[in-house]
PDB file of C-alpha atoms in Angstrom:
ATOM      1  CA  UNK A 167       0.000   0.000   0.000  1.00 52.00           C
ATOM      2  CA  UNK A 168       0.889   3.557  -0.975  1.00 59.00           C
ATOM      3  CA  UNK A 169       1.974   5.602   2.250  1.00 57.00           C
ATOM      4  CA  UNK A 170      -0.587   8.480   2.410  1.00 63.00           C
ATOM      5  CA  UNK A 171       0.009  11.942   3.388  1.00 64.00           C
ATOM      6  CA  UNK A 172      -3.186  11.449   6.375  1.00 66.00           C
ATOM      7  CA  UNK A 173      -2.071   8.179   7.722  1.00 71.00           C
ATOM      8  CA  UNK A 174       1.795   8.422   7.693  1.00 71.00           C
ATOM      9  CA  UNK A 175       2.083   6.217  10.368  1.00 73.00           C
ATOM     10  CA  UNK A 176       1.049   3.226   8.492  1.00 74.00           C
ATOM     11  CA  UNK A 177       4.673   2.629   6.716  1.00 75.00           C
ATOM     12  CA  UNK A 178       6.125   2.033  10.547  1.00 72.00           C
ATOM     13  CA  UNK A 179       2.766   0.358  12.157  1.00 72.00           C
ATOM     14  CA  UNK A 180       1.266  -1.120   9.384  1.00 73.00           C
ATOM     15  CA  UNK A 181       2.777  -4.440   9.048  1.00 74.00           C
ATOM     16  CA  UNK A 182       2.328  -5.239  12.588  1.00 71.00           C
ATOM     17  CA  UNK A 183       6.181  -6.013  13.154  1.00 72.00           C
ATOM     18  CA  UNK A 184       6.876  -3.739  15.925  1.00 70.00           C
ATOM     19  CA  UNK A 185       4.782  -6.504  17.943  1.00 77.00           C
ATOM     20  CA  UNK A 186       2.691  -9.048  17.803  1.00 83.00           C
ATOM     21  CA  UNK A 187      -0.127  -9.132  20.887  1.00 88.00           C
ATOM     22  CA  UNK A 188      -3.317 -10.211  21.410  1.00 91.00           C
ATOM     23  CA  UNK A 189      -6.320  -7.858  22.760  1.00 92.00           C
ATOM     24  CA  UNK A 190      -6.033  -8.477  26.485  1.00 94.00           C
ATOM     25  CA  UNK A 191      -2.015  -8.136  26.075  1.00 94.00           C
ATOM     26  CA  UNK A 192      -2.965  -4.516  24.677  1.00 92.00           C
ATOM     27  CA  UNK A 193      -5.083  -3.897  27.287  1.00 94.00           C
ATOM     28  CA  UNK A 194      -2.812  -5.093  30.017  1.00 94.00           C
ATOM     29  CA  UNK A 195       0.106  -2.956  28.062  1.00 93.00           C
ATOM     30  CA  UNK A 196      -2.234  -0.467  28.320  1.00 91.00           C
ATOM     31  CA  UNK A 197      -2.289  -0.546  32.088  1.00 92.00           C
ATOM     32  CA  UNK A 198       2.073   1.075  32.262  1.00 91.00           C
ATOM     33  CA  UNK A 199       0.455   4.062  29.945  1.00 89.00           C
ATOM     34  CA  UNK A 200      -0.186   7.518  31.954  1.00 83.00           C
ATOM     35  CA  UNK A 201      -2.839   8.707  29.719  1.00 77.00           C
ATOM     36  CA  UNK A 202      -2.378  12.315  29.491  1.00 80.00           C
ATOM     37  CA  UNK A 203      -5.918  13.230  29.162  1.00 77.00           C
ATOM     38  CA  UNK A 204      -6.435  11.417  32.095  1.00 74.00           C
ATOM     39  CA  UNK A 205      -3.283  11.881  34.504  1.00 69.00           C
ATOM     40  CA  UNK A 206      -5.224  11.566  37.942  1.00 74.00           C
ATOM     41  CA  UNK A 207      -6.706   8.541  37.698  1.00 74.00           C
ATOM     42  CA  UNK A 208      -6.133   6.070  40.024  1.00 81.00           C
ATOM     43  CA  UNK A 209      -7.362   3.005  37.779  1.00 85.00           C
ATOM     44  CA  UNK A 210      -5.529   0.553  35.141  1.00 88.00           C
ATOM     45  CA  UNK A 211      -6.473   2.284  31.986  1.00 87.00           C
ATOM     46  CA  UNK A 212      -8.083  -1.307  31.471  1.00 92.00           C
ATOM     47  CA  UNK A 213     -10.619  -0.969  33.574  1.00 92.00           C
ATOM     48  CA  UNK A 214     -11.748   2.123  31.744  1.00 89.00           C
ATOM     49  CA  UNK A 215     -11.841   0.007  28.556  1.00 93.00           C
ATOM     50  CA  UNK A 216     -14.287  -2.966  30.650  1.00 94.00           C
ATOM     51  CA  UNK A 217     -16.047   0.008  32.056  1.00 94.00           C
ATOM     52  CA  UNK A 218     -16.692   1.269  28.919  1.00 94.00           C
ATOM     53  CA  UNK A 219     -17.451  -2.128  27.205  1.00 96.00           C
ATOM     54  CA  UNK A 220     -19.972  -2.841  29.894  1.00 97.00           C
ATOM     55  CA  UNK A 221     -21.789   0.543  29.722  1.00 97.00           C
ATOM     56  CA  UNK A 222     -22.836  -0.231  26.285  1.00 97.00           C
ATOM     57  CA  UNK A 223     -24.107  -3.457  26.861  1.00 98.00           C
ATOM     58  CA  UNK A 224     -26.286  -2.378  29.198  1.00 98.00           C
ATOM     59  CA  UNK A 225     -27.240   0.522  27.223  1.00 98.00           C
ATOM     60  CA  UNK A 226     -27.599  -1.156  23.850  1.00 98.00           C
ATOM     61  CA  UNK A 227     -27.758  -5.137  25.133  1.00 98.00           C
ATOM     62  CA  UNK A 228     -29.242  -6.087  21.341  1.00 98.00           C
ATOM     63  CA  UNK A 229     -25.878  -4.538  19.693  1.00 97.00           C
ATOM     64  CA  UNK A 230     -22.568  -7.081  20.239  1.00 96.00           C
ATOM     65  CA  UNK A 231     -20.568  -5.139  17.850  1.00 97.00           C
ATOM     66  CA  UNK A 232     -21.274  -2.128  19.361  1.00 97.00           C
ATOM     67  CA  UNK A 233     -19.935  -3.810  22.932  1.00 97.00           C
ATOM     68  CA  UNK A 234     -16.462  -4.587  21.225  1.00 96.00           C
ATOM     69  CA  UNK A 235     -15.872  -0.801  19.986  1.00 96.00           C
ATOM     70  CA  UNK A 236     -16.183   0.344  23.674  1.00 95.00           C
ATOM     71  CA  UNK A 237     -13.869  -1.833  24.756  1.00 94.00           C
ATOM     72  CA  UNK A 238     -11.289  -1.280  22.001  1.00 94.00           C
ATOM     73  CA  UNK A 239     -11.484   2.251  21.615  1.00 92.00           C
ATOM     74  CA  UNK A 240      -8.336   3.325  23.227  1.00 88.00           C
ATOM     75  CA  UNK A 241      -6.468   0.386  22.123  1.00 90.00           C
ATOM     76  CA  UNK A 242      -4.281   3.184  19.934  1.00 87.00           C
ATOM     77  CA  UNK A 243      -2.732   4.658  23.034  1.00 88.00           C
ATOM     78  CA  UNK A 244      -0.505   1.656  23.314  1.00 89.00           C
ATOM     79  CA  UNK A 245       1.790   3.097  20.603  1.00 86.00           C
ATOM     80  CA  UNK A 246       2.423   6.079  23.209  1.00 89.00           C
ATOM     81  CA  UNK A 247       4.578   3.101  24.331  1.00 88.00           C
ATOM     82  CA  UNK A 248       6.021   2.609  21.640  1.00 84.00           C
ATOM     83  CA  UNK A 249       7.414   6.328  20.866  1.00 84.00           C
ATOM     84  CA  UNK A 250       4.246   7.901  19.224  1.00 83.00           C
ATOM     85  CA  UNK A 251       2.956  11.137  20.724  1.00 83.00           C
ATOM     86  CA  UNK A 252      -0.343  11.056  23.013  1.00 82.00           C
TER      87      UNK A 252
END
């Protein structure tokens, strides 16, 4: 794939070679992040992904997909660890 001006990102990150890692490894890498939108918090940034997840089920119990994008949505912050700006 062509490298494109919006995503440029996606020549280092987009083979998936920096590392290999399942969804709870993410979210458990996750956890050694200090999100800096969040700084105070005194919870694994996990949790806020479960919190999340479970919100919408109990909000929207019919839509399973929807479930799944609350708790991936921060997944992204894990390349903070990985050198990428917050």
């Amino acid at each position: 794939h062509p490298v494109s001006p919006l995503f440029p990102q996606r020549a280092q990150f987009g083979s998936c070679s920096l590392r290999r890692m399942s969804v709870m490894e993410a979210l458990q890498l996750l956890d050694q992040l200090v999100d800096e939108s969040d700084p105070d918090v005194d919870f694994p940034n996990s949790f806020h992904a479960f919190q999340t997840a479970e919100g919408i089920r109990r909000a929207h119990p019919d839509k399973d997909w929807f479930h799944l994008v609350g708790l991936l949505h921060d997944l992204g912050k894990v390349l903070a660890l990985f050198g990428e700006p917050q």
